[in-house]
Amino acid sequence: MRYAGHAVLAAVVLFLIGPFLVIAAAGLSAGDTLTFPPQGLSLKWITAVFGMENFRQSFVLSLWLAVGSTALALLFGVPAAYGLARYPVPGRDFMRSIVFTPVIVPGIIAGLALLRHAVIPLGLPVTTALILAHTVLVVPYAVRVVTASLEHLRTDVEEAAVILGATRTGTFFRVVLPNIRNGILAAFILGFVTSFNQVPVSLFLTGPGITTLPIDMLASMEFVYDPSIAALSALLALMSMAIVMIAEKMLGLSRYV
Amino acid sequence: MSDRNFLTIEKLTLAYGGTVAVKDLDLTIAEGELVALLGPSGCGKTTTMRAIAGLIQPRQGRIVLAGRDITHVRANKREVGLVFQSYALFPHLSVFENVAFGLRLRSVARDELEQRANEAIGLVGLKGFERRLPRELSGGQQQRVALARSVVVRPRLLLLDEPLSNLDARLRLEMRSELQRLQRDLGVTMIYVTHDQSEALALADRVIVMRDGRIAQQGTPADIYERPSSVFVAQFVGFENIFKAGQWPLPDERDIAALAWRPQAVVLGQGPHQGRVLGASYLGDAVEYLIETPGGLVKAQTPASARRFALDETVSLDLPLASAARLAGQ
Ligand SMILES: Nc1ncnc2c1ncn2[C@@H]1O[C@H](COP(=O)(O)OP(=O)(O)O)[C@@H](O)[C@H]1O
Ligand SMILES: [Mg+2]
């Protein structure tokens, strides 16, 4: 029994990190075509991707998109989480489930719906559409993570502030916000990573010349056969892992998800 | 001349949705008085304090503080302090900033702010702890911070909701006398909520006993301790032998529902009644006996130096009418 358990565990781990190892190995290839196992090891493709202009542009857009949409999502998400946690809003459970819906609806459907019913009818520019879509995508994470950290803050602490003379708004800024700071930071990191790696929603909304990095990579794969995509993928995966690991160390990110 | 009707509560009714927690409560407290609100868990003590502080709106009734009707005044404008059972310190602020919180909201000038905050911190004996965070303090120290934070803004009325219930027994005694000293030094009017009768009796000028959202009895500690007016209050303050009028060993007396004796008031070894010793426990300075009588079980306490009785021994006993509390109602 024990050996069977270990075998299953090993299989799961292999299944989870195997793809990353294959990609990383392919990206470190010394050869000129994408193969596994790699034809010798070198860093030449890793260094090469930093020189590719199109990737540099889409990387910058993805970065801005991730930062901007996460910030916007928090601007809506934090007050929403607070309201849902503290006030007996009628239909609270219903609203909760609505806020959480995009987590359940597959991104590809959300992207298509946004394109058909918002972007095209309203004639939104590509960047606006992207920002909006990613914000909508990240809001549920923001609400969920901030809700979790609000549960650690006792309501009587807020009442104490009111009794000492603070208004409701004053209490929010002086007491609530400082105490959920780590939750907000955690939400920011999760939102950033989610937006940055997002494919399905962006797929429908990107246009010529304006595209996010993952979409750009997807498109390049159709006509580029060298290991640069693998090298870039490995780098991005490393970046995401590093961000999440640092956040876990500093904030205990796993408490919130 | 202090105001005898400093706080007046009239016909206060408080409810959570459909459940009424406090019903038609009338209460008057004089300026500078220390009143204990005593009652078992769930009788509505916290609810009453929260209504006076403005954290819940009454369904009915009026609250008047220092001549001003505050029934509809917001909690942050009431000048009422509240010390929570859980302390409710601001976790992200140091001891100093916790205490200074109310002063900052009042835009007190920097010099005065520092002076007043430091004075309050000194008053509760926490000099040297100014920079600590609440989580770096013991329960007793957190309680002191909560106290300093409340008094530093000079509330007209200070409410304390079971402030010592989370402390161990020794610390509780220590804090109890400190609270008394603090109240005397500041002269602040105080309502002290507790479910512990000894705390209420030791601290307060006046004790108000609550039951099911109503006042069961109020009076001086001696009134409550020696002359409970109902079975409920008698039980609450330690009268363990309660017999209905007409029931053994009592004559039928009119106007009296029951008579009650403390275990110490029961006389053993002589008297008109007979009983059998069912149990004896040694309490150090006394021995407590459980005695079976025709009218039910009687609890008696005799000094440890007095004659001892053996298990199953038949003893004479007396329940002297002179030392009984006469209870008018349930
Ligand atoms: N938030 C609440 N919602 C519903 N009922 C409550 C709430 N708080 C207290 N109660 C009820 O009101 C009554 C009085 O409670 P409380 O004032 O907390 O009593 P105490 O402080 O004397 O223990 C209890 O029956 C309690 O169950
Ligand atoms: Mg209570």
Coordinates of C-alpha atoms and ligand atoms in Angstrom, one line a residue:
Chain A
M1 CA 0.0 0.0 0.0
R2 CA 2.7 2.4 1.0
Y3 CA 4.7 1.8 -2.2
A4 CA 1.6 2.3 -4.3
G5 CA 0.9 5.6 -2.5
H6 CA 4.5 6.8 -3.2
A7 CA 4.2 5.7 -6.8
V8 CA 1.0 7.7 -7.3
L9 CA 2.6 10.7 -5.6
A10 CA 5.7 10.5 -7.8
A11 CA 3.5 10.2 -10.9
V12 CA 1.5 13.4 -9.9
V13 CA 4.7 15.3 -9.2
L14 CA 6.2 14.2 -12.6
F15 CA 2.9 15.2 -14.3
L16 CA 3.0 18.6 -12.7
I17 CA 6.6 19.6 -13.2
G18 CA 7.5 17.3 -16.1
P19 CA 6.3 19.7 -18.8
F20 CA 8.4 22.5 -17.2
L21 CA 11.5 20.3 -17.2
V22 CA 11.0 19.3 -20.8
I23 CA 10.5 23.0 -21.9
A24 CA 13.5 24.2 -19.8
A25 CA 15.7 21.5 -21.3
A26 CA 14.5 22.3 -24.9
G27 CA 15.2 26.0 -24.2
L28 CA 18.7 25.2 -23.2
S29 CA 19.5 23.4 -26.4
A30 CA 22.6 24.2 -28.4
G31 CA 20.9 23.2 -31.6
D32 CA 18.8 25.3 -34.0
T33 CA 15.5 23.4 -33.9
L34 CA 13.0 22.7 -31.1
T35 CA 13.8 19.1 -30.0
F36 CA 13.7 17.0 -26.9
P37 CA 16.1 15.7 -25.7
P38 CA 18.2 18.9 -26.6
Q39 CA 21.1 18.7 -28.9
G40 CA 23.7 19.8 -26.4
L41 CA 23.4 22.5 -23.8
S42 CA 23.9 26.2 -24.1
L43 CA 22.5 29.6 -23.0
K44 CA 22.4 31.0 -26.6
W45 CA 18.6 30.8 -27.0
I46 CA 18.0 32.2 -23.5
T47 CA 20.1 35.3 -24.4
A48 CA 18.6 35.4 -27.9
V49 CA 15.0 36.1 -26.6
F50 CA 16.1 39.3 -24.9
G51 CA 17.0 40.6 -28.3
M52 CA 13.7 39.9 -30.0
E53 CA 11.9 43.2 -30.6
N54 CA 8.3 41.8 -30.9
F55 CA 8.6 39.8 -27.7
R56 CA 10.0 42.9 -25.9
Q57 CA 7.0 44.9 -27.0
S58 CA 4.4 42.3 -26.0
F59 CA 6.3 41.7 -22.7
V60 CA 6.0 45.4 -21.8
L61 CA 2.3 45.5 -22.7
S62 CA 1.7 42.3 -20.7
L63 CA 3.5 43.9 -17.8
W64 CA 1.5 47.1 -17.9
L65 CA -1.7 45.2 -18.4
A66 CA -1.1 43.0 -15.4
V67 CA -0.2 45.9 -13.2
G68 CA -3.0 48.2 -14.4
S69 CA -5.8 45.7 -14.4
T70 CA -4.8 44.3 -11.0
A71 CA -4.7 47.8 -9.5
L72 CA -8.1 48.5 -11.0
A73 CA -9.5 45.2 -9.8
L74 CA -8.3 46.0 -6.2
L75 CA -9.9 49.4 -6.5
F76 CA -13.2 47.7 -7.0
G77 CA -12.5 44.5 -5.2
V78 CA -11.4 45.8 -1.8
P79 CA -14.5 47.9 -1.1
A80 CA -16.7 45.1 -2.5
A81 CA -15.1 42.6 -0.2
Y82 CA -15.4 44.9 2.8
G83 CA -19.0 45.6 2.1
L84 CA -19.9 42.0 1.6
A85 CA -18.0 41.0 4.8
R86 CA -19.4 43.7 7.1
Y87 CA -22.8 44.8 6.0
P88 CA -25.9 42.6 5.9
V89 CA -26.5 43.5 2.3
P90 CA -29.7 42.0 1.1
G91 CA -28.9 39.1 -1.3
R92 CA -25.4 38.9 -0.1
D93 CA -24.9 35.3 -1.0
F94 CA -26.2 35.9 -4.5
M95 CA -23.8 38.8 -4.9
R96 CA -20.9 36.7 -3.7
S97 CA -21.6 34.1 -6.2
I98 CA -21.8 36.7 -9.0
V99 CA -18.5 38.2 -8.0
F100 CA -17.0 34.8 -8.0
T101 CA -18.5 33.7 -11.3
P102 CA -15.6 34.4 -13.8
V103 CA -13.6 31.8 -11.8
I104 CA -16.2 29.2 -12.9
V105 CA -16.9 30.4 -16.4
P106 CA -14.1 29.2 -18.7
G107 CA -12.0 32.1 -19.9
I108 CA -12.6 31.3 -23.6
I109 CA -16.3 31.9 -23.1
A110 CA -15.8 35.1 -21.1
G111 CA -13.4 36.3 -23.8
L112 CA -15.8 35.6 -26.6
A113 CA -18.8 37.1 -24.7
L114 CA -16.8 40.3 -24.1
L115 CA -15.8 40.5 -27.7
R116 CA -19.3 39.9 -29.1
H117 CA -21.3 41.9 -26.6
A118 CA -19.0 44.7 -25.3
V119 CA -16.0 45.3 -27.5
I120 CA -17.5 45.1 -30.9
P121 CA -20.8 46.9 -30.2
L122 CA -19.1 49.7 -28.2
G123 CA -16.2 49.9 -30.6
L124 CA -13.6 49.8 -27.8
P125 CA -9.9 50.2 -28.6
V126 CA -7.9 47.1 -28.1
T127 CA -5.9 48.3 -25.1
T128 CA -9.1 49.4 -23.3
A129 CA -10.8 46.1 -24.1
L130 CA -7.8 44.2 -22.7
I131 CA -7.6 46.3 -19.5
L132 CA -11.3 45.9 -18.9
A133 CA -11.3 42.1 -19.6
H134 CA -8.3 41.5 -17.3
T135 CA -9.8 43.7 -14.6
V136 CA -13.0 41.6 -14.7
L137 CA -10.8 38.5 -14.7
V138 CA -8.8 39.6 -11.6
V139 CA -11.7 41.1 -9.5
P140 CA -12.8 37.7 -8.1
Y141 CA -9.3 37.0 -6.9
A142 CA -9.1 40.4 -5.2
V143 CA -12.5 39.9 -3.5
R144 CA -11.7 36.4 -2.4
V145 CA -8.2 37.1 -1.0
V146 CA -9.3 40.3 0.7
T147 CA -12.3 38.6 2.2
A148 CA -10.1 35.9 3.6
S149 CA -7.8 38.5 5.3
L150 CA -10.8 40.5 6.6
E151 CA -11.9 37.4 8.4
H152 CA -8.8 37.7 10.5
L153 CA -9.7 41.2 11.6
R154 CA -12.3 41.2 14.4
T155 CA -15.2 43.6 14.0
D156 CA -14.9 44.8 17.6
V157 CA -11.5 46.4 16.6
E158 CA -13.5 48.6 14.2
E159 CA -16.1 49.3 16.8
A160 CA -13.4 50.4 19.2
A161 CA -12.2 52.9 16.6
V162 CA -15.7 54.3 16.2
I163 CA -16.2 54.6 19.9
L164 CA -13.0 56.5 20.1
G165 CA -14.4 59.0 17.7
A166 CA -13.6 57.7 14.2
T167 CA -16.2 57.9 11.4
R168 CA -16.9 54.7 9.4
T169 CA -14.7 55.9 6.5
G170 CA -12.0 57.0 9.0
T171 CA -12.1 53.6 10.5
F172 CA -11.7 51.9 7.1
F173 CA -8.5 53.9 6.3
R174 CA -7.0 54.0 9.8
V175 CA -7.8 50.5 11.0
V176 CA -9.1 48.2 8.3
L177 CA -6.7 49.0 5.5
P178 CA -3.5 48.7 7.5
N179 CA -4.6 45.4 8.9
I180 CA -5.4 43.8 5.5
R181 CA -2.3 45.2 3.8
N182 CA -0.8 41.7 3.4
G183 CA -4.0 40.4 2.0
I184 CA -4.1 43.2 -0.6
L185 CA -0.4 42.5 -1.5
A186 CA -1.2 38.8 -1.9
A187 CA -4.2 39.7 -4.1
F188 CA -2.0 41.9 -6.1
I189 CA 0.6 39.2 -6.7
L190 CA -2.1 36.6 -7.6
G191 CA -3.8 39.0 -9.9
F192 CA -0.6 40.0 -11.5
V193 CA 0.4 36.4 -12.2
T194 CA -3.1 35.5 -13.4
S195 CA -3.3 38.4 -15.8
F196 CA 0.2 38.0 -17.0
N197 CA -0.3 34.4 -17.9
Q198 CA -3.7 34.8 -19.3
V199 CA -4.4 33.3 -22.7
P200 CA -8.0 32.5 -23.5
V201 CA -9.6 35.9 -22.7
S202 CA -6.8 37.9 -24.4
L203 CA -7.0 35.6 -27.5
F204 CA -10.2 37.2 -28.7
L205 CA -9.2 40.8 -27.8
T206 CA -5.7 41.3 -29.1
G207 CA -5.2 42.9 -32.4
P208 CA -2.5 43.5 -35.0
G209 CA 0.5 45.2 -33.3
I210 CA -1.1 45.2 -29.9
T211 CA -0.8 41.8 -28.3
T212 CA 0.2 40.3 -25.0
L213 CA 3.2 38.1 -24.6
P214 CA 1.5 34.7 -24.2
I215 CA -0.6 35.4 -27.3
D216 CA 2.5 36.6 -29.2
M217 CA 4.3 33.4 -28.3
L218 CA 1.3 31.3 -29.4
A219 CA 1.2 33.0 -32.7
S220 CA 5.0 32.7 -33.3
M221 CA 4.9 29.0 -32.7
E222 CA 3.2 28.6 -36.0
F223 CA 6.2 29.7 -38.0
V224 CA 9.2 29.7 -35.7
Y225 CA 10.8 26.3 -35.1
D226 CA 13.9 27.3 -33.1
P227 CA 14.1 26.8 -29.3
S228 CA 13.6 30.5 -28.6
I229 CA 9.9 30.0 -27.6
A230 CA 10.9 27.2 -25.2
A231 CA 13.6 29.4 -23.7
L232 CA 11.1 32.2 -23.2
S233 CA 8.5 29.9 -21.8
A234 CA 11.0 28.6 -19.3
L235 CA 12.0 32.1 -18.3
L236 CA 8.4 33.2 -17.8
A237 CA 7.6 30.0 -15.8
L238 CA 10.7 30.7 -13.6
M239 CA 9.5 34.3 -13.1
S240 CA 6.0 33.3 -12.0
M241 CA 7.4 30.6 -9.7
A242 CA 9.8 33.1 -8.2
I243 CA 7.1 35.7 -7.6
V244 CA 4.8 33.2 -6.0
M245 CA 7.6 31.7 -3.9
I246 CA 8.7 35.0 -2.6
A247 CA 5.1 35.9 -1.8
E248 CA 4.6 32.7 0.0
K249 CA 7.7 33.3 2.1
M250 CA 6.8 36.9 2.9
L251 CA 3.0 36.8 3.1
G252 CA 2.0 33.2 3.5
L253 CA 0.2 33.4 0.2
S254 CA -1.3 29.9 0.5
R255 CA -3.4 31.1 3.4
Y256 CA -5.5 33.1 1.0
V257 CA -6.1 30.7 -1.9
Chain B
M1 CA -22.9 68.9 43.5
S2 CA -22.9 65.8 41.4
D3 CA -25.8 65.1 39.1
R4 CA -28.0 62.3 40.5
N5 CA -29.5 61.6 37.1
F6 CA -26.3 61.7 35.2
L7 CA -27.4 58.7 33.0
T8 CA -31.0 58.0 32.6
I9 CA -32.3 55.1 30.7
E10 CA -36.1 54.9 30.1
K11 CA -38.1 52.0 28.8
L12 CA -35.2 50.7 26.8
T13 CA -36.0 47.8 24.5
L14 CA -33.4 46.1 22.4
A15 CA -33.8 43.3 19.9
Y16 CA -31.9 41.3 17.3
G17 CA -34.4 40.7 14.6
G18 CA -37.2 38.9 16.2
T19 CA -35.5 38.1 19.5
V20 CA -35.9 40.7 22.3
A21 CA -32.7 40.8 24.4
V22 CA -33.6 43.7 26.7
K23 CA -37.1 44.7 27.6
D24 CA -38.4 48.0 29.1
L25 CA -35.2 48.7 31.0
D26 CA -35.2 51.7 33.4
L27 CA -32.0 52.8 35.0
T28 CA -30.6 55.8 36.6
I29 CA -26.9 56.4 37.5
A30 CA -25.4 59.3 39.4
E31 CA -22.3 61.2 38.4
G32 CA -19.1 59.6 39.6
E33 CA -20.9 56.4 40.6
L34 CA -19.4 52.9 39.9
V35 CA -22.3 50.6 39.1
A36 CA -21.9 46.9 38.5
L37 CA -24.3 45.2 36.1
L38 CA -24.4 41.6 37.3
G39 CA -26.1 38.7 35.7
P40 CA -25.7 35.3 34.1
S41 CA -24.4 34.9 30.5
G42 CA -27.0 35.8 28.0
C43 CA -29.1 38.1 30.2
G44 CA -28.5 41.1 28.0
K45 CA -25.6 42.9 29.7
T46 CA -23.4 43.3 26.6
T47 CA -26.5 44.3 24.5
T48 CA -27.3 47.1 27.0
M49 CA -23.7 48.4 27.0
R50 CA -23.6 48.4 23.2
A51 CA -26.8 50.4 23.1
I52 CA -25.5 53.0 25.6
A53 CA -22.3 53.2 23.5
G54 CA -24.4 53.6 20.3
L55 CA -23.3 50.5 18.5
I56 CA -26.9 49.3 18.3
Q57 CA -30.1 51.3 18.0
P58 CA -32.8 50.7 20.5
R59 CA -36.2 49.4 19.3
Q60 CA -37.8 51.7 21.9
G61 CA -36.8 53.9 24.8
R62 CA -34.5 56.8 25.6
I63 CA -31.0 57.3 26.7
V64 CA -30.1 60.6 28.4
L65 CA -26.5 61.4 29.3
A66 CA -25.7 64.6 31.3
G67 CA -29.0 66.2 30.3
R68 CA -28.6 65.4 26.6
D69 CA -30.8 62.9 24.8
I70 CA -28.2 60.7 23.0
T71 CA -30.6 58.0 21.8
H72 CA -30.0 59.0 18.2
V73 CA -26.5 60.4 18.5
R74 CA -23.9 58.5 16.6
A75 CA -21.4 56.3 18.5
N76 CA -18.4 58.4 17.6
K77 CA -20.1 61.6 19.0
R78 CA -21.4 60.2 22.3
E79 CA -18.4 60.7 24.6
V80 CA -18.9 57.3 26.0
G81 CA -16.0 54.9 26.4
L82 CA -16.2 51.2 26.1
V83 CA -13.7 48.6 27.2
F84 CA -14.4 45.3 25.3
Q85 CA -14.1 41.9 26.8
S86 CA -11.7 41.0 24.0
Y87 CA -9.8 44.3 24.5
A88 CA -10.1 45.0 20.8
L89 CA -6.7 46.7 20.5
F90 CA -5.5 47.9 17.1
P91 CA -3.2 45.1 16.1
H92 CA -1.0 47.2 13.8
L93 CA -0.4 50.0 16.3
S94 CA 2.1 50.3 19.2
V95 CA 0.9 50.7 22.8
F96 CA 1.5 54.5 22.4
E97 CA -0.4 54.8 19.2
N98 CA -3.2 52.7 20.5
V99 CA -3.6 55.1 23.4
A100 CA -3.0 58.2 21.2
F101 CA -5.6 57.0 18.7
G102 CA -8.6 59.0 20.1
L103 CA -6.4 62.0 20.7
R104 CA -5.3 62.1 17.1
L105 CA -8.9 62.0 15.9
R106 CA -9.6 65.0 18.1
S107 CA -6.6 66.8 16.6
V108 CA -5.0 67.4 19.9
A109 CA -1.8 69.4 19.5
R110 CA 1.4 67.3 19.5
D111 CA 2.8 68.4 22.9
E112 CA -0.5 67.9 24.7
L113 CA -1.0 64.6 22.9
E114 CA 2.3 63.2 24.0
Q115 CA 1.8 64.4 27.5
R116 CA -1.7 63.0 27.9
A117 CA -0.9 59.7 26.2
N118 CA 2.1 59.2 28.4
E119 CA 0.2 60.1 31.5
A120 CA -2.5 57.5 30.7
I121 CA 0.2 54.9 30.0
G122 CA 1.7 55.7 33.3
L123 CA -1.6 55.6 35.1
V124 CA -2.0 51.9 34.1
G125 CA 1.6 51.1 34.9
L126 CA 2.8 50.5 31.3
K127 CA 5.8 52.9 31.2
G128 CA 8.5 51.4 29.1
F129 CA 6.1 49.4 27.0
E130 CA 5.1 52.3 24.6
R131 CA 6.7 50.8 21.5
R132 CA 5.4 47.3 21.9
L133 CA 2.7 45.9 19.7
P134 CA -0.4 44.4 21.3
R135 CA 0.7 40.8 20.3
E136 CA 3.9 41.3 22.3
L137 CA 1.9 41.9 25.5
S138 CA 0.3 39.6 28.1
G139 CA -3.4 39.5 28.6
G140 CA -3.2 41.7 31.6
Q141 CA -1.1 44.3 29.8
Q142 CA -3.4 44.3 26.9
Q143 CA -6.3 45.0 29.2
R144 CA -4.4 48.0 30.7
V145 CA -3.8 49.4 27.2
A146 CA -7.5 49.1 26.5
L147 CA -8.2 50.9 29.7
A148 CA -5.7 53.7 29.0
R149 CA -7.0 54.1 25.4
S150 CA -10.5 54.6 26.8
V151 CA -9.8 57.0 29.6
V152 CA -7.3 59.2 27.8
V153 CA -10.1 60.9 25.8
R154 CA -11.9 61.7 29.0
P155 CA -15.3 60.1 28.3
R156 CA -18.3 61.2 30.3
L157 CA -19.2 57.6 31.0
L158 CA -16.9 54.6 30.9
L159 CA -18.4 51.1 30.2
L160 CA -16.5 48.0 30.9
D161 CA -17.8 44.7 29.5
E162 CA -16.4 41.8 31.6
P163 CA -13.0 43.4 31.4
L164 CA -11.3 40.9 33.7
S165 CA -12.9 37.7 32.5
N166 CA -10.0 36.6 30.3
L167 CA -7.4 37.0 33.1
D168 CA -6.3 34.4 35.6
A169 CA -7.5 34.6 39.1
R170 CA -4.6 36.4 40.7
L171 CA -4.3 39.0 38.0
R172 CA -8.0 39.5 38.2
L173 CA -7.8 40.5 41.9
E174 CA -4.9 42.8 41.2
M175 CA -6.6 44.5 38.3
R176 CA -9.8 44.8 40.3
S177 CA -8.2 47.0 42.9
E178 CA -6.4 49.0 40.2
L179 CA -9.7 49.7 38.5
Q180 CA -11.1 50.9 41.8
R181 CA -8.1 53.2 42.3
L182 CA -8.4 54.5 38.7
Q183 CA -12.1 55.2 39.1
R184 CA -11.4 57.1 42.4
D185 CA -8.5 59.1 40.9
L186 CA -10.4 60.0 37.7
G187 CA -13.8 60.3 39.2
V188 CA -15.3 59.0 36.0
T189 CA -18.8 57.5 36.1
M190 CA -18.5 53.8 35.4
I191 CA -20.7 50.8 34.5
Y192 CA -18.9 47.6 35.2
V193 CA -20.4 44.5 33.6
T194 CA -19.7 41.1 35.1
H195 CA -21.2 37.7 35.7
D196 CA -19.0 37.2 38.8
Q197 CA -20.9 38.2 42.0
S198 CA -17.7 38.6 44.1
E199 CA -16.3 41.1 41.5
A200 CA -19.5 43.1 41.5
L201 CA -19.8 43.2 45.3
A202 CA -16.1 44.1 45.8
L203 CA -16.0 46.9 43.2
A204 CA -19.3 48.7 43.0
D205 CA -21.1 51.4 44.9
R206 CA -24.3 49.9 43.6
V207 CA -25.1 46.5 42.0
I208 CA -27.8 45.9 39.4
V209 CA -28.7 42.3 38.9
M210 CA -30.1 41.4 35.5
R211 CA -32.2 38.5 34.4
D212 CA -33.6 37.8 31.0
G213 CA -33.2 41.3 29.8
R214 CA -34.8 42.9 32.9
I215 CA -33.6 44.2 36.2
A216 CA -34.1 41.6 38.9
Q217 CA -32.9 43.7 41.8
Q218 CA -30.7 46.7 42.5
G219 CA -29.1 48.0 45.7
T220 CA -25.8 48.4 47.6
P221 CA -23.5 45.3 47.6
A222 CA -24.8 44.6 51.2
D223 CA -28.4 44.8 50.0
I224 CA -27.8 42.2 47.3
Y225 CA -25.6 40.0 49.4
E226 CA -27.6 40.0 52.5
R227 CA -31.1 40.7 51.4
P228 CA -31.8 39.2 48.0
S229 CA -35.4 39.7 47.1
S230 CA -36.0 36.8 44.8
V231 CA -35.0 33.1 44.4
F232 CA -33.0 34.0 41.3
V233 CA -30.9 36.6 43.1
A234 CA -30.5 34.5 46.2
Q235 CA -29.2 31.6 44.2
F236 CA -26.9 33.9 42.3
V237 CA -25.3 35.3 45.4
G238 CA -24.8 31.9 47.1
F239 CA -27.9 31.1 49.1
E240 CA -27.8 27.4 48.4
N241 CA -30.6 26.3 50.7
I242 CA -33.9 27.6 49.4
F243 CA -37.3 26.4 50.7
K244 CA -40.7 27.4 49.6
A245 CA -43.1 28.8 52.2
G246 CA -45.2 26.0 53.6
Q247 CA -42.7 23.4 52.6
W248 CA -40.5 21.6 55.2
P249 CA -39.2 23.2 57.6
L250 CA -41.2 26.4 57.2
P251 CA -44.5 27.6 58.5
D252 CA -46.8 29.1 55.9
E253 CA -46.0 32.7 55.9
R254 CA -48.0 35.2 53.8
D255 CA -46.2 37.6 51.4
I256 CA -43.2 35.4 51.3
A257 CA -42.5 33.0 48.5
A258 CA -39.4 31.3 50.0
L259 CA -36.7 31.5 52.7
A260 CA -33.1 31.0 51.9
W261 CA -29.9 30.2 53.9
R262 CA -26.3 30.2 53.1
P263 CA -24.5 27.0 54.0
Q264 CA -22.7 28.9 56.8
A265 CA -26.0 29.9 58.4
V266 CA -27.1 26.2 58.9
V267 CA -26.5 25.1 62.5
L268 CA -25.3 21.5 62.9
G269 CA -25.2 19.3 66.0
Q270 CA -28.3 20.9 67.6
G271 CA -31.7 21.9 66.6
P272 CA -35.2 20.7 66.0
H273 CA -34.6 18.8 62.7
Q274 CA -32.9 15.6 61.9
G275 CA -30.8 14.7 58.9
R276 CA -28.3 12.1 57.6
V277 CA -24.8 13.1 56.4
L278 CA -24.5 12.2 52.7
G279 CA -21.1 13.8 52.0
A280 CA -18.4 15.9 53.5
S281 CA -15.8 18.0 51.7
Y282 CA -12.9 19.6 53.4
L283 CA -12.4 23.2 52.3
G284 CA -9.4 24.2 54.3
D285 CA -10.9 26.6 56.8
A286 CA -14.3 24.9 56.8
V287 CA -16.0 21.6 56.1
E288 CA -19.0 21.4 53.9
Y289 CA -21.6 18.8 54.5
L290 CA -24.4 17.6 52.3
I291 CA -27.3 16.5 54.5
E292 CA -30.4 14.6 53.6
T293 CA -33.5 15.9 55.4
P294 CA -37.2 15.2 55.0
G295 CA -37.5 18.3 52.9
G296 CA -34.6 17.6 50.6
L297 CA -30.9 18.2 50.5
V298 CA -29.3 20.8 52.8
K299 CA -25.8 22.2 52.3
A300 CA -24.1 23.2 55.6
Q301 CA -20.7 24.6 56.3
T302 CA -19.0 24.5 59.7
P303 CA -15.6 25.8 60.7
A304 CA -12.8 23.3 60.4
S305 CA -12.2 23.5 64.1
A306 CA -15.7 22.5 65.0
R307 CA -16.9 19.0 65.7
R308 CA -16.7 16.7 62.6
F309 CA -19.5 14.5 61.5
A310 CA -19.1 11.1 59.9
L311 CA -20.7 9.8 56.8
D312 CA -24.2 8.3 57.4
E313 CA -24.3 9.8 60.9
T314 CA -27.6 11.2 61.9
V315 CA -27.3 14.9 63.0
S316 CA -29.6 17.5 64.5
L317 CA -29.8 20.7 62.6
D318 CA -31.4 24.1 62.7
L319 CA -32.3 26.6 60.0
P320 CA -32.6 29.7 62.2
L321 CA -35.3 32.1 60.9
A322 CA -33.2 35.0 62.1
S323 CA -30.5 34.3 59.6
A324 CA -32.8 33.6 56.6
A325 CA -33.3 35.8 53.6
R326 CA -36.9 36.3 52.9
L327 CA -37.6 36.1 49.3
A328 CA -40.7 37.8 47.9
G329 CA -40.7 36.2 44.4
Q330 CA -39.1 33.8 42.0
Ligands
LIG1 N1 -25.7 39.5 17.4 C1 -26.7 38.8 18.0 N2 -27.7 38.3 17.2 C2 -28.7 37.7 17.7 N3 -28.9 37.5 19.1 C3 -28.0 38.0 19.9 C4 -26.8 38.7 19.4 N4 -26.1 39.1 20.4 C5 -26.7 38.6 21.5 N5 -27.9 38.0 21.2 C6 -28.8 37.4 22.2 O1 -29.3 38.4 23.1 C7 -29.3 38.0 24.4 C8 -28.4 38.8 25.3 O2 -27.1 38.7 24.9 P1 -25.9 39.5 25.5 O3 -26.3 40.9 25.7 O4 -24.6 39.2 24.8 O5 -25.8 38.8 27.0 P2 -24.7 38.9 28.1 O6 -23.7 39.9 27.7 O7 -25.4 39.2 29.3 O8 -24.0 37.5 28.2 C9 -28.9 36.5 24.3 O9 -30.0 35.7 24.4 C10 -28.1 36.4 23.0 O10 -28.3 35.1 22.5
MG2 MG -21.6 39.7 27.4

